[in-house]
JSON list of C-alpha atoms in Angstrom, two decimals:
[
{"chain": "R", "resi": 1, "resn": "UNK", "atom": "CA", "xyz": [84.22, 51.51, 146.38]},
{"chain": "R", "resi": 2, "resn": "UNK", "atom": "CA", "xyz": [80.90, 52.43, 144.46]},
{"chain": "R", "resi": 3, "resn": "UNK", "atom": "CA", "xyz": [81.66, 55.03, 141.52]},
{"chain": "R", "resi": 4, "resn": "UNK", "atom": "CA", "xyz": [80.22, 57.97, 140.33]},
{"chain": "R", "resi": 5, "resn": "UNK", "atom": "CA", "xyz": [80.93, 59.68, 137.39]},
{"chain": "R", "resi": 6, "resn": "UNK", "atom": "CA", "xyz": [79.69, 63.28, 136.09]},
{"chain": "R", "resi": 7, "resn": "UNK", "atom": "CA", "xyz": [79.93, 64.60, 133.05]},
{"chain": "R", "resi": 8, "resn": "UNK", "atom": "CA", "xyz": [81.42, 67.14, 131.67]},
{"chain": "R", "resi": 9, "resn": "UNK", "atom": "CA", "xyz": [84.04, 68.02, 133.91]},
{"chain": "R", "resi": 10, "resn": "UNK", "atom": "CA", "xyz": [84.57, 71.41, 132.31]},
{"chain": "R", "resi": 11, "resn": "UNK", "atom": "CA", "xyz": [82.14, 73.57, 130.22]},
{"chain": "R", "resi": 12, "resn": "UNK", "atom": "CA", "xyz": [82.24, 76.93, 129.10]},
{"chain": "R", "resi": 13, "resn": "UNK", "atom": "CA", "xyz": [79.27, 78.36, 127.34]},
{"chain": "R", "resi": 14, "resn": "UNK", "atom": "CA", "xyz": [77.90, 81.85, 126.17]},
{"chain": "R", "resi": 15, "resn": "UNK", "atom": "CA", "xyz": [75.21, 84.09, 128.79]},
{"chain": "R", "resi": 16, "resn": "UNK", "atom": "CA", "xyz": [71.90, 82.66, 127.63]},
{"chain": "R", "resi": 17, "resn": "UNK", "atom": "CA", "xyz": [72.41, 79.05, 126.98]},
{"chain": "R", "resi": 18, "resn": "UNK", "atom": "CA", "xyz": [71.39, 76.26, 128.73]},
{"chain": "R", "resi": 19, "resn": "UNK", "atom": "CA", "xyz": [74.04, 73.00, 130.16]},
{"chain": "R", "resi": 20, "resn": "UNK", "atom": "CA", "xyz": [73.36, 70.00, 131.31]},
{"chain": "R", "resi": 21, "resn": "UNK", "atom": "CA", "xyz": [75.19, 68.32, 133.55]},
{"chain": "R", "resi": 22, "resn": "UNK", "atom": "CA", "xyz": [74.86, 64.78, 134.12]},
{"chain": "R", "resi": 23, "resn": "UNK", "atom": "CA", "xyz": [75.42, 62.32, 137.07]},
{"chain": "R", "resi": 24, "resn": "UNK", "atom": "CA", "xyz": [75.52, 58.31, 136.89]},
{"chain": "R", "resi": 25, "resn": "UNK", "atom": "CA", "xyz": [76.58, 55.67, 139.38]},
{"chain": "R", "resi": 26, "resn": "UNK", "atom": "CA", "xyz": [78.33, 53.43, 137.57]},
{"chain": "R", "resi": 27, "resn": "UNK", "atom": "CA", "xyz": [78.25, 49.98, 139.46]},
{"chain": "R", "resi": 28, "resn": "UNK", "atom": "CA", "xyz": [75.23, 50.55, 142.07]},
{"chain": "R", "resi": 29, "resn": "UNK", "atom": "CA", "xyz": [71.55, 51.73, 142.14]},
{"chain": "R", "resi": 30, "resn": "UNK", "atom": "CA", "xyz": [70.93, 55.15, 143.42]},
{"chain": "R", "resi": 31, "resn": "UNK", "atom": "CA", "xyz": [67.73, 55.91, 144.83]},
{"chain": "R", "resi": 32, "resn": "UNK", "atom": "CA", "xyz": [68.71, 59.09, 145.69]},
{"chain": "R", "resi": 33, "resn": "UNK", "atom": "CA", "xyz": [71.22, 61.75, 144.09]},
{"chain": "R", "resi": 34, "resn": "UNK", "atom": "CA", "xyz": [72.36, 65.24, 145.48]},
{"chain": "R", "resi": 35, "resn": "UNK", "atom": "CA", "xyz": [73.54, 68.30, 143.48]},
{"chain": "R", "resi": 36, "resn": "UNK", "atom": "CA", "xyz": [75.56, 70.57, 145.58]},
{"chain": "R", "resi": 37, "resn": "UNK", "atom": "CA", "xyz": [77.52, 74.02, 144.86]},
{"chain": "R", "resi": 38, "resn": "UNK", "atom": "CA", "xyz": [80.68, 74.85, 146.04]},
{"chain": "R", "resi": 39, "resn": "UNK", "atom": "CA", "xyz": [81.96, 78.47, 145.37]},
{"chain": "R", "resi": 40, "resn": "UNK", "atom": "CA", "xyz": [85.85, 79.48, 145.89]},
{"chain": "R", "resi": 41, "resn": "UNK", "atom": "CA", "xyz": [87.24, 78.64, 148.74]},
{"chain": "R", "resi": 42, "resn": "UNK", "atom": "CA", "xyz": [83.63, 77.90, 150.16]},
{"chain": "R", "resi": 43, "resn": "UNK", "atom": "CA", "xyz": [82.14, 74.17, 151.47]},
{"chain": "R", "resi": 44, "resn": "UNK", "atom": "CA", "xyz": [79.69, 72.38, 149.02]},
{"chain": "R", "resi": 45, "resn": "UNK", "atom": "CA", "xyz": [76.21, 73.85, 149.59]},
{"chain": "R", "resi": 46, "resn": "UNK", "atom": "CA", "xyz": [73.42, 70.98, 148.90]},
{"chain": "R", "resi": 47, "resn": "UNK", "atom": "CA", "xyz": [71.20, 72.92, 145.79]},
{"chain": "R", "resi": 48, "resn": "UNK", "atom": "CA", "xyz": [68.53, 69.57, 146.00]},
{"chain": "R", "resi": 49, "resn": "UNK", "atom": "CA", "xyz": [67.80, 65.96, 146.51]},
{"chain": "R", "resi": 50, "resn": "UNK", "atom": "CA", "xyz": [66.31, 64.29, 143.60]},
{"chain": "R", "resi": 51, "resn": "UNK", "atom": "CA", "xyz": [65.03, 60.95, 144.29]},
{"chain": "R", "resi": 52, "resn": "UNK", "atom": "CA", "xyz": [64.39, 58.56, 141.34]},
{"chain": "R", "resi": 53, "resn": "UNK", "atom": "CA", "xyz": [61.01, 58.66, 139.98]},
{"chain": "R", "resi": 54, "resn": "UNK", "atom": "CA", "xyz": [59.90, 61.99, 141.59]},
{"chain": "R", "resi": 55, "resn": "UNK", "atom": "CA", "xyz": [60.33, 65.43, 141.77]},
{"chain": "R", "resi": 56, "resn": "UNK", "atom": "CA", "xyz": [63.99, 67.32, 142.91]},
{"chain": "R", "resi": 57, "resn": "UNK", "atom": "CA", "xyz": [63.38, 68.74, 146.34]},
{"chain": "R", "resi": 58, "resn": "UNK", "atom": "CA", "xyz": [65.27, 72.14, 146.18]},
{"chain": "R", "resi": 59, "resn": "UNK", "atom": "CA", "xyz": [67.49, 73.86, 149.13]},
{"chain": "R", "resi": 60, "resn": "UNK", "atom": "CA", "xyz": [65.51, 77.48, 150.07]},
{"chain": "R", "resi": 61, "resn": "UNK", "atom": "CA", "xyz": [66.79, 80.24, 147.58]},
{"chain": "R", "resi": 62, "resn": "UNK", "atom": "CA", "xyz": [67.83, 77.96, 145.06]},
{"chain": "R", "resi": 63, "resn": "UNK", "atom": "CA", "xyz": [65.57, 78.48, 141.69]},
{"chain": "R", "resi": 64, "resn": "UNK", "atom": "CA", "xyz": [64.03, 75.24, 140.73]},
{"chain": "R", "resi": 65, "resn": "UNK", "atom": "CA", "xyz": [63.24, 76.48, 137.07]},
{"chain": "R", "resi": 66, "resn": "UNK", "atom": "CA", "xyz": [66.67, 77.97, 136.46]},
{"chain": "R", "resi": 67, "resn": "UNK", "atom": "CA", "xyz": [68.32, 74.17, 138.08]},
{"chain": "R", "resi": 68, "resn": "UNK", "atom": "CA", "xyz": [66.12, 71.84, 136.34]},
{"chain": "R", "resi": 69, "resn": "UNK", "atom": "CA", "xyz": [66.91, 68.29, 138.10]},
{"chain": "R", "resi": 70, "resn": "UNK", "atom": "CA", "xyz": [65.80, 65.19, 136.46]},
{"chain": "R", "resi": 71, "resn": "UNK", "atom": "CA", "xyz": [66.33, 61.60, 137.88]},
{"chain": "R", "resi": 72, "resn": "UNK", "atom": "CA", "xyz": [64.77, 59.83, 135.59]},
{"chain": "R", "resi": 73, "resn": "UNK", "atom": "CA", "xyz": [66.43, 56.11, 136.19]},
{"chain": "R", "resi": 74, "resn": "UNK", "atom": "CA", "xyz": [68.47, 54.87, 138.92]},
{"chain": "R", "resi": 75, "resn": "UNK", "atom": "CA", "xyz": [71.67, 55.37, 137.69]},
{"chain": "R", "resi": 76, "resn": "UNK", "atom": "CA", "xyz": [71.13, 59.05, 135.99]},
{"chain": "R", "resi": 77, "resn": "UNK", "atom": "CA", "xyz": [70.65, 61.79, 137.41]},
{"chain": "R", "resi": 78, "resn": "UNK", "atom": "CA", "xyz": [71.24, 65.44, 135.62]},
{"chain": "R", "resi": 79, "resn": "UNK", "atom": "CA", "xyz": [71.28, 68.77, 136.14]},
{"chain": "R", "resi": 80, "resn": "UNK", "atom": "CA", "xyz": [70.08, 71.80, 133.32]},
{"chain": "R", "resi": 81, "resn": "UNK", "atom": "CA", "xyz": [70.94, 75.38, 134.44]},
{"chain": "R", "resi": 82, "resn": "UNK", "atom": "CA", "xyz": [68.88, 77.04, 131.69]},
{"chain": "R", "resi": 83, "resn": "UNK", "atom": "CA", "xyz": [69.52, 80.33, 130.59]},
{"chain": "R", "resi": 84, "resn": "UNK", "atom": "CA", "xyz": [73.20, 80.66, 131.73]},
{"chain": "R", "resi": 85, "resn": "UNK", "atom": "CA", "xyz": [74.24, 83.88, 133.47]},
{"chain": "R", "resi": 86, "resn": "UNK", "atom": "CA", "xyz": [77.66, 85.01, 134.72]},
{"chain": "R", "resi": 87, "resn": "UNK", "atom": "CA", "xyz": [76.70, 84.55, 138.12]},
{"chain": "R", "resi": 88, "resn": "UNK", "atom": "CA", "xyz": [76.52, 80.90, 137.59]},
{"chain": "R", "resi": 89, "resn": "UNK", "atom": "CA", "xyz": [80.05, 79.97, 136.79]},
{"chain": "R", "resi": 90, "resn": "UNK", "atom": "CA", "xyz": [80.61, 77.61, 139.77]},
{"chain": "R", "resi": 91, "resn": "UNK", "atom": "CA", "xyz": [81.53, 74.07, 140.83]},
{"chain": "R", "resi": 92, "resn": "UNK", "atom": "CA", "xyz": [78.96, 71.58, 140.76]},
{"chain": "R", "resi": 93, "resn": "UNK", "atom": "CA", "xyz": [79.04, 68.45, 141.84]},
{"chain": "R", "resi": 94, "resn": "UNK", "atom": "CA", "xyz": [76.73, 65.38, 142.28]},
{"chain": "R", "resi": 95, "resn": "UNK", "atom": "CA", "xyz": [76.46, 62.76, 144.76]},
{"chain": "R", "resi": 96, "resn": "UNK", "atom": "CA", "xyz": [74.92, 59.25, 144.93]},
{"chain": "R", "resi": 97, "resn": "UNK", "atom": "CA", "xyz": [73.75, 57.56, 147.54]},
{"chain": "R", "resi": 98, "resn": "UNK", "atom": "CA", "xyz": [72.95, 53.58, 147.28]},
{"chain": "R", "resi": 99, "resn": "UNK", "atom": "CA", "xyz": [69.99, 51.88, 148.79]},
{"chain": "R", "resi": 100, "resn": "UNK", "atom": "CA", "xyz": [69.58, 51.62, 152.49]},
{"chain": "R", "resi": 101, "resn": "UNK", "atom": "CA", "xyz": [73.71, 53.40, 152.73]},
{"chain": "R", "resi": 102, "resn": "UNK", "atom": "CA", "xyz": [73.71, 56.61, 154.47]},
{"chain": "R", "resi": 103, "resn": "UNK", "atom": "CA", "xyz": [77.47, 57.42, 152.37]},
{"chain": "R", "resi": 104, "resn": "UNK", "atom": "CA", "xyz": [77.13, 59.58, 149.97]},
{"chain": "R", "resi": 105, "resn": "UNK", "atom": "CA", "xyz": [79.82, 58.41, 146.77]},
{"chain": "R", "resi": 106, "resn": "UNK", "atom": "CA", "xyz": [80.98, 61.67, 145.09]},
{"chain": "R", "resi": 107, "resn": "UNK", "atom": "CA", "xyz": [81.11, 62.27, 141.52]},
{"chain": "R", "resi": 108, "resn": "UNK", "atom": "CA", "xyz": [84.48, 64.85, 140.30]},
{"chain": "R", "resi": 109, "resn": "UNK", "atom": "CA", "xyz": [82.33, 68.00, 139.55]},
{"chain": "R", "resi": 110, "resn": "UNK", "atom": "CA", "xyz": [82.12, 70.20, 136.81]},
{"chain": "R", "resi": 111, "resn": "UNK", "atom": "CA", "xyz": [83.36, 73.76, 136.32]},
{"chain": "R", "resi": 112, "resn": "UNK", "atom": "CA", "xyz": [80.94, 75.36, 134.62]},
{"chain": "R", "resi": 113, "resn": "UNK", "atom": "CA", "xyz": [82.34, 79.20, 133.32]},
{"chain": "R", "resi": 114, "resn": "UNK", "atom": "CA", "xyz": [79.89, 81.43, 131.86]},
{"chain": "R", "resi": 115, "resn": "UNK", "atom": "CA", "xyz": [81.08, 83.99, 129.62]},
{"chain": "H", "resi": 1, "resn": "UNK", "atom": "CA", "xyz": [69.34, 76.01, 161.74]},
{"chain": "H", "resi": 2, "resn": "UNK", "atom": "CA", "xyz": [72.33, 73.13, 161.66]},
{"chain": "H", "resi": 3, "resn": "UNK", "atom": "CA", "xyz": [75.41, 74.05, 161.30]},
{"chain": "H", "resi": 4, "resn": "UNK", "atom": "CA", "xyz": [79.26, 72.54, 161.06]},
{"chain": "H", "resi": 5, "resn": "UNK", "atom": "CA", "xyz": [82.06, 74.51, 161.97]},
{"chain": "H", "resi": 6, "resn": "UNK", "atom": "CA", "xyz": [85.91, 73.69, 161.13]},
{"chain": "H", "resi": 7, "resn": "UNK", "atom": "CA", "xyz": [88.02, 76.53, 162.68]},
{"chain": "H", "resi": 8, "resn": "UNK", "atom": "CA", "xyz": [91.16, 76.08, 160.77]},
{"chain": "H", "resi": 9, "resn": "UNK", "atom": "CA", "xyz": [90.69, 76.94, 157.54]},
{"chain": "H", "resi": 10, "resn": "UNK", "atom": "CA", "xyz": [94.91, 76.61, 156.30]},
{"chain": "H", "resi": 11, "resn": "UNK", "atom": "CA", "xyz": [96.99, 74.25, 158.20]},
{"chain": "H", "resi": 12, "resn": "UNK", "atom": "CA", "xyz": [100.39, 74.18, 157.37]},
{"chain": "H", "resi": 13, "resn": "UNK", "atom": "CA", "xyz": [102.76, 70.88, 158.80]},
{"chain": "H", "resi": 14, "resn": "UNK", "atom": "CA", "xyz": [106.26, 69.48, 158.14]},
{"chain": "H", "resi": 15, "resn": "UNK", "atom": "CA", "xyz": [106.34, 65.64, 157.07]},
{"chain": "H", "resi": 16, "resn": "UNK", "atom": "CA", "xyz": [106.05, 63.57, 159.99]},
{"chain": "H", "resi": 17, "resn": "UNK", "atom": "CA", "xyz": [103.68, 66.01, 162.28]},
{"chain": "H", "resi": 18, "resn": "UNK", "atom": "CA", "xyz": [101.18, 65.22, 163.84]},
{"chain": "H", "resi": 19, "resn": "UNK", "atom": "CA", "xyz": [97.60, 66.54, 162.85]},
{"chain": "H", "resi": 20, "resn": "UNK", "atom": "CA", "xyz": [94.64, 67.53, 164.68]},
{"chain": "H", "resi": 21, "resn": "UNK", "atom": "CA", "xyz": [91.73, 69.36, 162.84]},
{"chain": "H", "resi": 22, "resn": "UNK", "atom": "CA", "xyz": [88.59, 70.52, 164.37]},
{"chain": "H", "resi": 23, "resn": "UNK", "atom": "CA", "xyz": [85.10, 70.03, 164.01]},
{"chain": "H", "resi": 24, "resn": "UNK", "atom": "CA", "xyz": [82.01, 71.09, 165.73]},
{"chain": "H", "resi": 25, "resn": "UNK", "atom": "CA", "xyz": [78.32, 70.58, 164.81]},
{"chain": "H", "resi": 26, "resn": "UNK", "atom": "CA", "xyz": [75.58, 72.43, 166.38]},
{"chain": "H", "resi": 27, "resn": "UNK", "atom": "CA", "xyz": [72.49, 69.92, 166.55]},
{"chain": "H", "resi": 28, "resn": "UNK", "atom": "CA", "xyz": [71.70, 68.60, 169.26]},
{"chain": "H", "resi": 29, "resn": "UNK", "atom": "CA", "xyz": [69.72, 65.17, 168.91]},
{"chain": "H", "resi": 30, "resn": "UNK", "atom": "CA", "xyz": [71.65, 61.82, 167.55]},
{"chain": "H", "resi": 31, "resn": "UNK", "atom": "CA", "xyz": [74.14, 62.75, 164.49]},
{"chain": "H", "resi": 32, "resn": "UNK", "atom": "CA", "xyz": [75.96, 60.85, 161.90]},
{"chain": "H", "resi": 33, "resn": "UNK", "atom": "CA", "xyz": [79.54, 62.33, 161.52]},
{"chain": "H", "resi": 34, "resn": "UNK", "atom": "CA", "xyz": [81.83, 61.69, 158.00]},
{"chain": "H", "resi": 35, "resn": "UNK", "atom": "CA", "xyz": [85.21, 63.27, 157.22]},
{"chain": "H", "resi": 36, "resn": "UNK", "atom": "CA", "xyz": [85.84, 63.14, 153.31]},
{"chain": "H", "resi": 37, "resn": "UNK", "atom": "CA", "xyz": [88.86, 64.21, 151.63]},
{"chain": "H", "resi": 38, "resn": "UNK", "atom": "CA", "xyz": [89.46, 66.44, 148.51]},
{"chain": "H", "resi": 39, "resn": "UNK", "atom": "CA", "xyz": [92.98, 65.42, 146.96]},
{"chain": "H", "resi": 40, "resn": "UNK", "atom": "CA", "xyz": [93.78, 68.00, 143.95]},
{"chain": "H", "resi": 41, "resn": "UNK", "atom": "CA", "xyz": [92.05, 67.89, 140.72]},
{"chain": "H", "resi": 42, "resn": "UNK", "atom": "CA", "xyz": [89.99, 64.86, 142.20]},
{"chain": "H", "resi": 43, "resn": "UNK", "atom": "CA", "xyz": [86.74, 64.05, 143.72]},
{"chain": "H", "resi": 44, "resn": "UNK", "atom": "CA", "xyz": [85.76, 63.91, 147.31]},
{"chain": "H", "resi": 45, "resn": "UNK", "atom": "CA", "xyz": [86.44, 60.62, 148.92]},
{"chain": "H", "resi": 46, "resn": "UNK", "atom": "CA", "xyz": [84.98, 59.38, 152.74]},
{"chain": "H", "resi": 47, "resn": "UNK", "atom": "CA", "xyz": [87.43, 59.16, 154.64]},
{"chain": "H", "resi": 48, "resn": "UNK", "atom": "CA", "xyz": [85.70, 57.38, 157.61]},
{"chain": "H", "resi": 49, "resn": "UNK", "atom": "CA", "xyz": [82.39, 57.95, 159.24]},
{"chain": "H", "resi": 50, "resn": "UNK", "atom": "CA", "xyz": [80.76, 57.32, 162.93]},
{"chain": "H", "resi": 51, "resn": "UNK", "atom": "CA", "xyz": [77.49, 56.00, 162.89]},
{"chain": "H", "resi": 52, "resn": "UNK", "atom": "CA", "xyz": [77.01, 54.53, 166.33]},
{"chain": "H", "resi": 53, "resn": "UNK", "atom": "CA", "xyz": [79.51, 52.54, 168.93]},
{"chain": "H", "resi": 54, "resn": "UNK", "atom": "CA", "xyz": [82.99, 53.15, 169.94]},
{"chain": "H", "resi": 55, "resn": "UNK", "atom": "CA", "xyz": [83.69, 56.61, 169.59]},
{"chain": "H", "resi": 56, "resn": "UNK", "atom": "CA", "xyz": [86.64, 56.75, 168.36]},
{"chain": "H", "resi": 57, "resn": "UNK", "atom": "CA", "xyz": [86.85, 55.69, 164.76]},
{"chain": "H", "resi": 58, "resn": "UNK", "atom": "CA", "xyz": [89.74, 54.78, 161.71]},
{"chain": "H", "resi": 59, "resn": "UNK", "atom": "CA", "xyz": [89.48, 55.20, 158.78]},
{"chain": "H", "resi": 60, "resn": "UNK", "atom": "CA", "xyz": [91.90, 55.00, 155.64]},
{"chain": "H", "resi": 61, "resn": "UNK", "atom": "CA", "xyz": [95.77, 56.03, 155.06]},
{"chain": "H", "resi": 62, "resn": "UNK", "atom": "CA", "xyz": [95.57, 56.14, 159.29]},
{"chain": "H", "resi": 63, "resn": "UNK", "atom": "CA", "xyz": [93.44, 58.87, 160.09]},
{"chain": "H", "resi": 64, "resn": "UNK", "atom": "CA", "xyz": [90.95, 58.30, 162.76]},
{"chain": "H", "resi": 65, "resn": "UNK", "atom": "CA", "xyz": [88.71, 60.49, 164.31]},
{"chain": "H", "resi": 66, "resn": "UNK", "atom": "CA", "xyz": [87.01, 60.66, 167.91]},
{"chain": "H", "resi": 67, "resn": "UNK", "atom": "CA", "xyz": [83.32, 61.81, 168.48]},
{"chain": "H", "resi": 68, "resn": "UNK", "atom": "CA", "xyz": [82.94, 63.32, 171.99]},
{"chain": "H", "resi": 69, "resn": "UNK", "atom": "CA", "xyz": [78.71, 63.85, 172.33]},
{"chain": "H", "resi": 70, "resn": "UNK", "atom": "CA", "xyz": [79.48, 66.18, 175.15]},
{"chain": "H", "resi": 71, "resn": "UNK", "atom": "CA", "xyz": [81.43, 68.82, 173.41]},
{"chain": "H", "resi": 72, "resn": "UNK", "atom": "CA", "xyz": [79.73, 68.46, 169.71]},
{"chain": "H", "resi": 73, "resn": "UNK", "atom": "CA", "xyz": [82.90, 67.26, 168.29]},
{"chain": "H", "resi": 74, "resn": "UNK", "atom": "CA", "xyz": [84.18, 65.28, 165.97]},
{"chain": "H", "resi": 75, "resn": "UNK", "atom": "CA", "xyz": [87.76, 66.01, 165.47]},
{"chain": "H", "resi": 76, "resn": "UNK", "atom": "CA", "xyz": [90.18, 64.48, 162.67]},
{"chain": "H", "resi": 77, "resn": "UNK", "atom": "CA", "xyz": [93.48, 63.15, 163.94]},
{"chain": "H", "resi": 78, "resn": "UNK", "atom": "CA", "xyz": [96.40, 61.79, 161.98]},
{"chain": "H", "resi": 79, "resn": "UNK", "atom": "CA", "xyz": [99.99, 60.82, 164.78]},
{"chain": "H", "resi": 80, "resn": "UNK", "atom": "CA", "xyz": [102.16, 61.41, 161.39]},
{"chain": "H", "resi": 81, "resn": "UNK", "atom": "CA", "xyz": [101.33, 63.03, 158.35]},
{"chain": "H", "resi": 82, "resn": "UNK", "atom": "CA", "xyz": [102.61, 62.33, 154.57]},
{"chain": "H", "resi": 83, "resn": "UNK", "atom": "CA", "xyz": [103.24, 65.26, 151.91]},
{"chain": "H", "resi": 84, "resn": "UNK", "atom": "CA", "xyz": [100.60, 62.50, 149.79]},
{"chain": "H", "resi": 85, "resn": "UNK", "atom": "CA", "xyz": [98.15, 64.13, 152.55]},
{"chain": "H", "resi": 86, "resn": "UNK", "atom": "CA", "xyz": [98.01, 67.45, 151.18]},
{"chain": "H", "resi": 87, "resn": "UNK", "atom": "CA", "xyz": [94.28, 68.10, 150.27]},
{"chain": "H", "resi": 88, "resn": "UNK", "atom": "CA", "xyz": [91.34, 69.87, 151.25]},
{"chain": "H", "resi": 89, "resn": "UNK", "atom": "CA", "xyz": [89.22, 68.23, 154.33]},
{"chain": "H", "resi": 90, "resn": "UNK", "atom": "CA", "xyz": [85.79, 68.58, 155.25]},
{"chain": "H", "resi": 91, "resn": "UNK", "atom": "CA", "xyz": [83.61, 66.88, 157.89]},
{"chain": "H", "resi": 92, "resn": "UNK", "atom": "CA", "xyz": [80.07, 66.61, 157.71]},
{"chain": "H", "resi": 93, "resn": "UNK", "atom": "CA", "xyz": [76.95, 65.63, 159.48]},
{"chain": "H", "resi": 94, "resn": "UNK", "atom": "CA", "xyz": [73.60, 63.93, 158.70]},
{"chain": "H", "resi": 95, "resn": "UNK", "atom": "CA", "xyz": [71.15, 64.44, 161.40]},
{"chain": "H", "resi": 96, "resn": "UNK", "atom": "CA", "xyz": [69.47, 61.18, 162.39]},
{"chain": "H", "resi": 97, "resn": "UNK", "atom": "CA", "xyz": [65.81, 62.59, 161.66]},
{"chain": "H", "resi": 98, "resn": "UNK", "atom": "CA", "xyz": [67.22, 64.05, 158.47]},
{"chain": "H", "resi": 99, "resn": "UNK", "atom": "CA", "xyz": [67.05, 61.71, 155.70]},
{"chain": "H", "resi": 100, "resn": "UNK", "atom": "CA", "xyz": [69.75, 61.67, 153.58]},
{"chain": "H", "resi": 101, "resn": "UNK", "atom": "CA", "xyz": [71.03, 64.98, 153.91]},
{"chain": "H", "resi": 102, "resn": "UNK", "atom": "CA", "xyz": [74.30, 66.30, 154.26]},
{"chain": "H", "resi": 103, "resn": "UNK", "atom": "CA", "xyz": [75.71, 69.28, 155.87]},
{"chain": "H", "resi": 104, "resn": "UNK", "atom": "CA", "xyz": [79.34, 70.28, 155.35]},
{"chain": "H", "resi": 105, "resn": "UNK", "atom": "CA", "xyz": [81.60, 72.39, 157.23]},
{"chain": "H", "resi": 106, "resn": "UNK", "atom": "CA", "xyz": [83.50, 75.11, 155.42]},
{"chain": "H", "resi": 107, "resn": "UNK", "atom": "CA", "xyz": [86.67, 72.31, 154.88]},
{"chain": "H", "resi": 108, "resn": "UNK", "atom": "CA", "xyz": [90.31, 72.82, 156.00]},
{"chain": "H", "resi": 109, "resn": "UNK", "atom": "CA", "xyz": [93.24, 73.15, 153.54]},
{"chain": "H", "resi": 110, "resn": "UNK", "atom": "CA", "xyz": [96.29, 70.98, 154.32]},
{"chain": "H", "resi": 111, "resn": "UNK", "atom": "CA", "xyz": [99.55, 71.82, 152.64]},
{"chain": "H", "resi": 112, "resn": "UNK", "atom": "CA", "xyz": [102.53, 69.23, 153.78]},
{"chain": "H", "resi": 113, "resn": "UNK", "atom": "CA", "xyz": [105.52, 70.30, 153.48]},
{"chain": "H", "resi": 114, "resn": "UNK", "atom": "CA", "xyz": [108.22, 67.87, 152.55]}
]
């Protein structure tokens, strides 16, 4: 099946920073990717769509200049969450989605701890 | 707004039991339905998905699930489970008119006991 691979899968960084977080398919074309949350013992909650090309549209109540998506080819997508609070430590994870497939392929998510 | 529902949140079986786990969507035009599967420490996989056709689908390691348009439902059913089936399920829905996007149910957590 297709793969998708995100990187890192763990990061720990100091209130403040910034982390990116990327997101590649690794043997099809993506025309669209999905970022998605998923908070202890909670479902995944979609944050945006980013579509190759153009801008990320972004879920209600999720800060678009604090998650700074970028798909900028078709097998990249990442995600920035700039100035890194507590509050952010979570689980994100990225999807892919190939051309004309309504599947979404999953990439393993990254734990993201904020100190 | 759309939402997916899976009422049992922990289900605990002995090998060889058979398993049943719920799901219910609330929109009501045409729907696309996925189960995926979390094993530990690894990424969410699709399990199978209903699109259009015969209602009752399979998917992989001998799950299947049936979507019943009357009730909302698209339930997860497995006649004999494995201890190897101990992970974290969710089912999901794309609306038809939705694009691309996804909504989850909160997932249920299956512990198999050998």
């Amino acid at each position: 099946g297709a793969v998708v691979s995100q990187h890192p899968s763990r990061v720990i960084c100091k209130s403040g920073t910034s982390v990116k977080i990327e997101c590649r398919s690794l043997d099809f074309q993506a025309t669209t990717m999905f970022w998605y949350r998923q908070f202890p013992k909670k479902s995944l909650m979609l944050m945006a769509t980013s579509n190759e090309g153009s801008k990320a549209t972004y879920e209600q109540g999720v800060e678009k200049d604090k998650f700074l998506i970028n798909h900028a080819s078709l097998t990249l997508s990442t995600l920035t969450v700039t100035s890194a609070h507590p509050e952010d430590s979570s689980f994100y994870i990225c999807s892919a989605r190939p051309f004309r497939e309504y599947i979404q392929y999953f990439g393993a998510g990254t734990r993201l701890s904020v100190l | 707004a759309q939402s997916v529902s899976q009422h049992n949140h922990h289900v605990i079986l002995s090998e060889a039991a058979s398993l049943e786990l719920g799901c219910n969507y609330s929109y009501g035009g045409t729907v696309n339905l996925f189960w995926y599967v979390q094993y530990p420490g690894q990424h969410l996989q699709l399990l199978l998905k209903y699109f259009s056709g015969d209602p009752l689908v399979k998917g992989i390691k001998g799950f299947e699930a049936e979507f019943i348009k009357s009730k909302f439902s698209f339930n997860l059913r497995k006649p004999s489970v494995q201890w190897s089936d101990t992970a974290e399920y969710f089912c999901a829905v794309n609306p038809d008119n939705a694009g691309n996007m996804l909504t989850f149910g909160g997932g249920t957590r299956l512990m198999v006991k050998p």
